[in-house]
Short mmCIF file of C-alpha atoms in Angstrom, two decimals:
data_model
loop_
_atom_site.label_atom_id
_atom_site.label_comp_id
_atom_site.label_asym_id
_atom_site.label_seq_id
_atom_site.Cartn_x
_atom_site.Cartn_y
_atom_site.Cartn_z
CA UNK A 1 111.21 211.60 163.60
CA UNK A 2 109.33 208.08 162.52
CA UNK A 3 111.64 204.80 163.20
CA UNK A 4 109.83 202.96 160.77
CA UNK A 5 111.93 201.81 157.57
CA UNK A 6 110.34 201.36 154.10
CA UNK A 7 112.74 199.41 151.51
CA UNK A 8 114.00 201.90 148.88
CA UNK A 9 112.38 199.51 146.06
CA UNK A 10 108.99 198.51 147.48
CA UNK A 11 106.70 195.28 146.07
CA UNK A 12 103.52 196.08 144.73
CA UNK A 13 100.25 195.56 146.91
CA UNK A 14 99.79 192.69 145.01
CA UNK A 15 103.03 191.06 145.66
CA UNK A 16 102.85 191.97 149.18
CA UNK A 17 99.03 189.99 149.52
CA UNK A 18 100.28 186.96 147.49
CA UNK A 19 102.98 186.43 150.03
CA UNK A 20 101.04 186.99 153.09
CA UNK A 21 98.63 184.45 152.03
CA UNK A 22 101.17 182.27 151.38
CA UNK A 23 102.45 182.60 154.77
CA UNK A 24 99.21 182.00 156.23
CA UNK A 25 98.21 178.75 154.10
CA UNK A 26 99.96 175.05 154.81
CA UNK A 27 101.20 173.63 157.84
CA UNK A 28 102.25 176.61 160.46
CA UNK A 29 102.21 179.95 159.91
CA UNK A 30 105.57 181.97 158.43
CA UNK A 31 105.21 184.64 160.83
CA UNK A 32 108.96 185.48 159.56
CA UNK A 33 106.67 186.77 156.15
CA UNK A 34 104.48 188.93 158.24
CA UNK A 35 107.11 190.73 160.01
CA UNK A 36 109.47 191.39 157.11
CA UNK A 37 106.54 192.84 155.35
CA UNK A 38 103.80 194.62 157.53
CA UNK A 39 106.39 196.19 160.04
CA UNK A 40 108.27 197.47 156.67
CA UNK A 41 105.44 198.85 154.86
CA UNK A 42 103.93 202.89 155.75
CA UNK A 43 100.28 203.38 156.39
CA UNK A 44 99.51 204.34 153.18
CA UNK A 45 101.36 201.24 152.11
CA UNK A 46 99.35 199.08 154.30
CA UNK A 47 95.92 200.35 153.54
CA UNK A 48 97.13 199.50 149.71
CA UNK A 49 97.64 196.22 151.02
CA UNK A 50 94.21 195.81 152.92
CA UNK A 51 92.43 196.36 150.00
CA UNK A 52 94.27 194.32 147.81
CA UNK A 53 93.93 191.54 150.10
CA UNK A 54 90.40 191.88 150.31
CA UNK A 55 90.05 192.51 146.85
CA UNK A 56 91.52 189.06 146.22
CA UNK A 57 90.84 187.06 148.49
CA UNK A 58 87.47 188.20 149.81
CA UNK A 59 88.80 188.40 153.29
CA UNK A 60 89.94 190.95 155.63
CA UNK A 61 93.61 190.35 156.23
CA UNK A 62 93.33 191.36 159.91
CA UNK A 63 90.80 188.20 159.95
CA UNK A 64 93.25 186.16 158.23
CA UNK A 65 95.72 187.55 160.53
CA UNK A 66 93.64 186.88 163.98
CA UNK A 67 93.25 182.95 162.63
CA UNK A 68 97.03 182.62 162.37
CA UNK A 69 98.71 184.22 165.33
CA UNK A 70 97.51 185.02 168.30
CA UNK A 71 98.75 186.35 172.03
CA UNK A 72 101.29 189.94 172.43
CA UNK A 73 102.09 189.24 168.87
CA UNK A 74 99.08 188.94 167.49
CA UNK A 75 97.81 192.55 169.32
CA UNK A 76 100.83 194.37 168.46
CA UNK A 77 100.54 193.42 164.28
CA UNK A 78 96.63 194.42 164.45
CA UNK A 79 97.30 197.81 166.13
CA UNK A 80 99.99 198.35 163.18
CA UNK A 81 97.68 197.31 160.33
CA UNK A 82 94.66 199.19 161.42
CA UNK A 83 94.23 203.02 159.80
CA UNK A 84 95.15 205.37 162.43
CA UNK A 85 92.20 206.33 163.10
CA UNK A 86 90.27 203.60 163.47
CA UNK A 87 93.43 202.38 165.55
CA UNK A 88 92.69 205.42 168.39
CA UNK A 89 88.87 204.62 168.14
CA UNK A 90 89.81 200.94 168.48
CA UNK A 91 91.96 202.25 172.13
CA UNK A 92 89.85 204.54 172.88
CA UNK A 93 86.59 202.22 172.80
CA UNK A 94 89.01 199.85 175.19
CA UNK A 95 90.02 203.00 177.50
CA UNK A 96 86.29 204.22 177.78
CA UNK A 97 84.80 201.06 178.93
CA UNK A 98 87.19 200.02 180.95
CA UNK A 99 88.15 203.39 182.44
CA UNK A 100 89.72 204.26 185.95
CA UNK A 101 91.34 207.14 187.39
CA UNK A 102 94.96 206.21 186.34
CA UNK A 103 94.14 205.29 182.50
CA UNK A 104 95.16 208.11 180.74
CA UNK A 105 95.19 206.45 177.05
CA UNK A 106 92.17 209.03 176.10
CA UNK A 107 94.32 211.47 177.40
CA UNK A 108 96.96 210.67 174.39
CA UNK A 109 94.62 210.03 171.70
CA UNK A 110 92.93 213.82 172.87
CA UNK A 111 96.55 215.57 172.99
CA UNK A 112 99.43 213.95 171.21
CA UNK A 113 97.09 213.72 168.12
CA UNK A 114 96.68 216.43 165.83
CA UNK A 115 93.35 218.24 165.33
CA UNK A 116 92.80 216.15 162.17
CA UNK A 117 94.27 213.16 163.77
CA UNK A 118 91.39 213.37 166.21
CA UNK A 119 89.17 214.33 164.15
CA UNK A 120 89.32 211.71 162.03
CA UNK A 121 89.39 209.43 165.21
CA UNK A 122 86.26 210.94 166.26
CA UNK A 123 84.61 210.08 162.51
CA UNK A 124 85.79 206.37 163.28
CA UNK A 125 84.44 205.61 166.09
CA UNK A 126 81.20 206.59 165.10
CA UNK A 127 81.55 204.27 162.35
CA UNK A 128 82.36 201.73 163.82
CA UNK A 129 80.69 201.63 167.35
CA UNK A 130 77.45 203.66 166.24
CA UNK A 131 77.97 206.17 169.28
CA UNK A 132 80.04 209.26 169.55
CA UNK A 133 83.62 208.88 171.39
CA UNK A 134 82.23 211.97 173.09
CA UNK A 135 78.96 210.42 174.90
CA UNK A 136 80.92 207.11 175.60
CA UNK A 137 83.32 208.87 177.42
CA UNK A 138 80.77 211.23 179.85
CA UNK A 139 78.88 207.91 180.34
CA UNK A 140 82.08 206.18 181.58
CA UNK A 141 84.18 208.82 183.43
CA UNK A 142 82.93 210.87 186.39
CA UNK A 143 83.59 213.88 188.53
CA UNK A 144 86.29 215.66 187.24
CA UNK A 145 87.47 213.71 185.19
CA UNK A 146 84.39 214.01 183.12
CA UNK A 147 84.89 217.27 182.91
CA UNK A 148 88.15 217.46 181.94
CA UNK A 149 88.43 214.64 179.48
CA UNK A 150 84.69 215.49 177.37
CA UNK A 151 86.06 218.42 176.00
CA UNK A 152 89.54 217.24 175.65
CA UNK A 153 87.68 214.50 173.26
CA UNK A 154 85.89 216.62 171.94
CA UNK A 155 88.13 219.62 170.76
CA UNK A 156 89.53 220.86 167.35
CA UNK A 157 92.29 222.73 168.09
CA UNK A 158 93.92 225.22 165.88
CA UNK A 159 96.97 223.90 164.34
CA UNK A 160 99.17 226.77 163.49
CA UNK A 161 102.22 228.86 165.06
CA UNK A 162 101.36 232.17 165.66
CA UNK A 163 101.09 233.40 169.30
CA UNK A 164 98.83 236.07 170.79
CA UNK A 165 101.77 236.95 173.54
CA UNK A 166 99.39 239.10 175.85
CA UNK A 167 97.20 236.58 176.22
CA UNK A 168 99.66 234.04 177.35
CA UNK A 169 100.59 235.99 179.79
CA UNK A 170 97.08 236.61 181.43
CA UNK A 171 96.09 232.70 180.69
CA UNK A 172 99.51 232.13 183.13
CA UNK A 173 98.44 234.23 186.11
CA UNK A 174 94.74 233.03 185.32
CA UNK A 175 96.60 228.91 186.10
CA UNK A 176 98.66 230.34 188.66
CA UNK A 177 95.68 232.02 190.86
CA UNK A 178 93.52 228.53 190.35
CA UNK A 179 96.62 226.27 190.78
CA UNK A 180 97.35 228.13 194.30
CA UNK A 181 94.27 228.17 195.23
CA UNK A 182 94.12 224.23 194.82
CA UNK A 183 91.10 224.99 192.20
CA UNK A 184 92.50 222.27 190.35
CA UNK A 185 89.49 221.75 187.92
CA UNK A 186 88.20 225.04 187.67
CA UNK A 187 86.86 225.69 184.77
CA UNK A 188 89.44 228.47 183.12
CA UNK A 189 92.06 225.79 183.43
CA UNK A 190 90.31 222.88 182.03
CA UNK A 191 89.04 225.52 179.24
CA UNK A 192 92.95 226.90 178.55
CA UNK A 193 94.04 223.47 177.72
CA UNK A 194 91.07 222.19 176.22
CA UNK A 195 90.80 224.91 173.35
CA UNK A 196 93.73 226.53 173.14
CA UNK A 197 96.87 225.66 170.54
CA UNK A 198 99.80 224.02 171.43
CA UNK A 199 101.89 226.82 170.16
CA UNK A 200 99.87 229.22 171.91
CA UNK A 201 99.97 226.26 175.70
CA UNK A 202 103.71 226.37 174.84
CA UNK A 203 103.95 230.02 175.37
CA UNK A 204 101.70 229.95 178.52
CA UNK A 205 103.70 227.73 180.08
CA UNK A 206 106.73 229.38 179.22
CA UNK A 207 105.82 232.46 180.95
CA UNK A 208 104.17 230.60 183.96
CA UNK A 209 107.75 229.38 184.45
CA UNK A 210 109.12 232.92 183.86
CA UNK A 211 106.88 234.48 185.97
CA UNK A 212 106.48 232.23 188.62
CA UNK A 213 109.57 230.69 188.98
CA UNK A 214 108.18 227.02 188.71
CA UNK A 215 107.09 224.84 185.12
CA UNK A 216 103.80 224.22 185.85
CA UNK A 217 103.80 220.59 186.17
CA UNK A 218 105.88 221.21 189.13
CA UNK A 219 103.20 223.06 190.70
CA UNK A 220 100.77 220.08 189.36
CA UNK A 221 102.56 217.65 191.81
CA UNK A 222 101.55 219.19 194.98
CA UNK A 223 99.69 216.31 195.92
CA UNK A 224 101.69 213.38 194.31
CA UNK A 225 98.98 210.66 194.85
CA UNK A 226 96.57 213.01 193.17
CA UNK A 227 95.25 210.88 190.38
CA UNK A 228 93.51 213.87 189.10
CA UNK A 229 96.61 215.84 188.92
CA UNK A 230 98.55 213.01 187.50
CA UNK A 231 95.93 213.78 184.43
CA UNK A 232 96.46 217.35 184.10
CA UNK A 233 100.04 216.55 183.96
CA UNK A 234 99.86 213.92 181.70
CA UNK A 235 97.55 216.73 179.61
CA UNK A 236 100.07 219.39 179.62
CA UNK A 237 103.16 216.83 178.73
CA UNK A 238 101.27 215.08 175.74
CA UNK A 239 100.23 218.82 174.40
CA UNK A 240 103.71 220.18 174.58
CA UNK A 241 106.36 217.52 175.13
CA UNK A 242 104.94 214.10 174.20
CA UNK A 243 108.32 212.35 173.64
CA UNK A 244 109.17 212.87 177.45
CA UNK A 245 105.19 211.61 178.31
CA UNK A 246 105.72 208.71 175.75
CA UNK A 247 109.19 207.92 177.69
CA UNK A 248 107.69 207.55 180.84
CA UNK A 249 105.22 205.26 179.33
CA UNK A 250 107.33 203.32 177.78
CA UNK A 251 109.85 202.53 180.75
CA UNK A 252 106.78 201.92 183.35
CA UNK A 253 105.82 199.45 181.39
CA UNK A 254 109.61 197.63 181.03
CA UNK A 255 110.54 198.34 184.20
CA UNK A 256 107.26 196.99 186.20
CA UNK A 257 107.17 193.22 187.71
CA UNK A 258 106.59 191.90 184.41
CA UNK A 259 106.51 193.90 181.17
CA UNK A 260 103.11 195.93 180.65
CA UNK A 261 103.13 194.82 176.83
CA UNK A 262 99.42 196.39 175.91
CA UNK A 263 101.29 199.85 176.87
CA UNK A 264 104.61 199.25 174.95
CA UNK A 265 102.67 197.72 171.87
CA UNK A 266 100.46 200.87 171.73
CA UNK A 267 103.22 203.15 172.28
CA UNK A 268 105.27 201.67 169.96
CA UNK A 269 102.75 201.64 167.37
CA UNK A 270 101.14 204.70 167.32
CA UNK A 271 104.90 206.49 167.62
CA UNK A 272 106.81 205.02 164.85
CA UNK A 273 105.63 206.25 161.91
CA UNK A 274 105.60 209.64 164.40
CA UNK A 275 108.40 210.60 166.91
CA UNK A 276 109.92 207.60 167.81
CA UNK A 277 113.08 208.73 167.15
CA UNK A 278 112.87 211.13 169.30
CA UNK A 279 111.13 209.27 172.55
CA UNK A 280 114.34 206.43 171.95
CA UNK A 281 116.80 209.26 172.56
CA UNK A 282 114.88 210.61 175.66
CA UNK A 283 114.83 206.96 176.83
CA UNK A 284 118.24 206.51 176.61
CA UNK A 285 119.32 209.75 178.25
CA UNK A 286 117.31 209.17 180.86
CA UNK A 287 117.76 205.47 181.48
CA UNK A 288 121.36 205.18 180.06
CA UNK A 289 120.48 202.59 177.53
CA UNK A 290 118.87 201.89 174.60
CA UNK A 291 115.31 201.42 174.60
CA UNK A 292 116.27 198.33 171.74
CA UNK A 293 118.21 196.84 174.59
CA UNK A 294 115.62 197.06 177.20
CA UNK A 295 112.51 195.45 174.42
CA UNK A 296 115.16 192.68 173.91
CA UNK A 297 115.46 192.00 177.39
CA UNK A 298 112.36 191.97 178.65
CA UNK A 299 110.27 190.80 175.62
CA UNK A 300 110.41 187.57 173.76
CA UNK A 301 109.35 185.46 170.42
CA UNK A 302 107.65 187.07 166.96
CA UNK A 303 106.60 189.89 169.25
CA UNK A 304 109.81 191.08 170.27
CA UNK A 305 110.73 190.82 166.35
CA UNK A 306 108.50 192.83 165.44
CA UNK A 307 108.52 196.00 168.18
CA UNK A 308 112.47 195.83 167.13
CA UNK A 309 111.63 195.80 163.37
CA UNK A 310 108.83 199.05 164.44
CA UNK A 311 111.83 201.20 166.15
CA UNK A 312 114.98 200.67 163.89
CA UNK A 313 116.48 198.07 165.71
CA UNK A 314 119.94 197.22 163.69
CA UNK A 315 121.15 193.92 164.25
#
């Protein structure tokens, strides 16, 4: 469930773009406007407002926007005004060329997305970078990881619930055999999750635990400093469970010396128009607190504002 709240009676596009140009013109910036507005307004809404902006003003309002603020806040309000897609091409473009072992941010855009969600990602990027997500990723990653995260890119999964239950099965002793046999990134396993559905991973899973005795990510952690496990387990979560993935996300980057704000402002971001709802609740079951209580805490200024205005924060 999103966290994001539209106002029952919403101003037109046009109203919206007068008063964000208002905020931007004069002596300081009424970054008071911006929040009230942008972190109230659904992505429809603020692709209504783009164009309006433009429309009037000949500018792009995320150029207006980058003049005016700047710093956490500034990041966090672009990520929210940008398209979704071009959003995950934006992150993914950053994850690519600056990829290591322990990024996994091309990870979430390949499996907490939806087919079309990626898809459209995909479309995106080449528009804007003139290269396909795909080839920027092989020429970036290597070993294994290339060969894991080039299909995962690349894939259109299908979307729909039904379940072939004999082949769940066999795809579960088919992980189990490679998994025990520390085959790690054989190919059947980087081919289950790379093409099959989530409804259909769900069910493999379910009776790899049944048969087996263990969840598979249990298995995964065999070698706990395995930063190539640590990816298939991140794969498996953001496929089937991506609140509890998101979670864990979200309190690394609180709870580390110093708050990681690029990871909160992209979880927070890309999850509250999604299952936000749903990733607080985990959050505070697992930490015993709200997650509003920890961003208030450890977070500061127009940015803290606005991640509180993005996840339902009552006053």
């Amino acid at each position: 469930m999103a966290t994001l709240r539209v106002p029952q009676v919403v101003p037109s596009p046009v109203e919206d773009s007068q008063q964000l140009r208002k905020a931007f013109v004069g002596l300081g910036t009424n970054e008071k406007t911006i929040i009230s507005i942008l972190a109230h307004r659904n992505a429809a809404q603020r692709r209504r407002i783009r164009e309006t902006y433009h429309e009037t003003y000949g500018e792009d309002l995320l150029l207006s926007l980058k003049k005016e603020i700047s710093g956490d806040f500034e990041r966090v309000v672009m990520l929210w005004t940008l398209d979704q897609a071009e959003r995950d091409a934006m992150l993914a473009n950053e994850a690519a060329q600056k990829w290591h072992p322990g990024n996994l941010v091309l990870v979430e855009i390949a499996c907490a997305r939806s087919a079309a969600e990626l898809f459209a990602t995909r479309k995106a990027y080449q528009a804007r970078y003139k290269r396909s997500l795909e080839e920027d990723v092989a020429a970036h990653t290597k070993g294994d990881f290339r060969k894991l995260l080039v299909p995962l890119v690349s894939s259109y999964r299908y979307d729909g619930p039904e379940v072939n239950t004999k082949l769940a099965k066999l795809e579960a002793k088919m992980l189990h055999k490679a998994i025990a046999e520390k085959s790690y990134s054989h190919e059947e396993i980087i081919r289950i999750l790379g093409t099959r559905s989530k409804a259909q991973l769900v069910a493999t899973f379910n009776h790899y635990n049944d048969e087996f005795g263990n969840p598979i990510n249990k298995d995964l952690k065999h070698e706990a400093k395995d930063e190539f496990l640590s990816s298939l387990r991140a794969v498996i979560r953001c496929l089937v469970c991506p609140e509890r993935y998101f979670e864990k996300v979200v309190r690394s980057a609180i709870e580390g010396l110093g708050t990681e704000e690029s990871a909160l402002s992209r979880v927070i971001t890309t999850r509250a128009e999604v299952d936000l709802q749903e990733i607080k609740e985990v959050y505070a079951k697992r930490n015993s607190k709200a997650l509003d209580a920890a961003i208030a805490k450890d977070t500061s200024g127009d940015y803290e504002a606005f991640l509180l205005e993005l996840i339902g924060h009552n006053d």
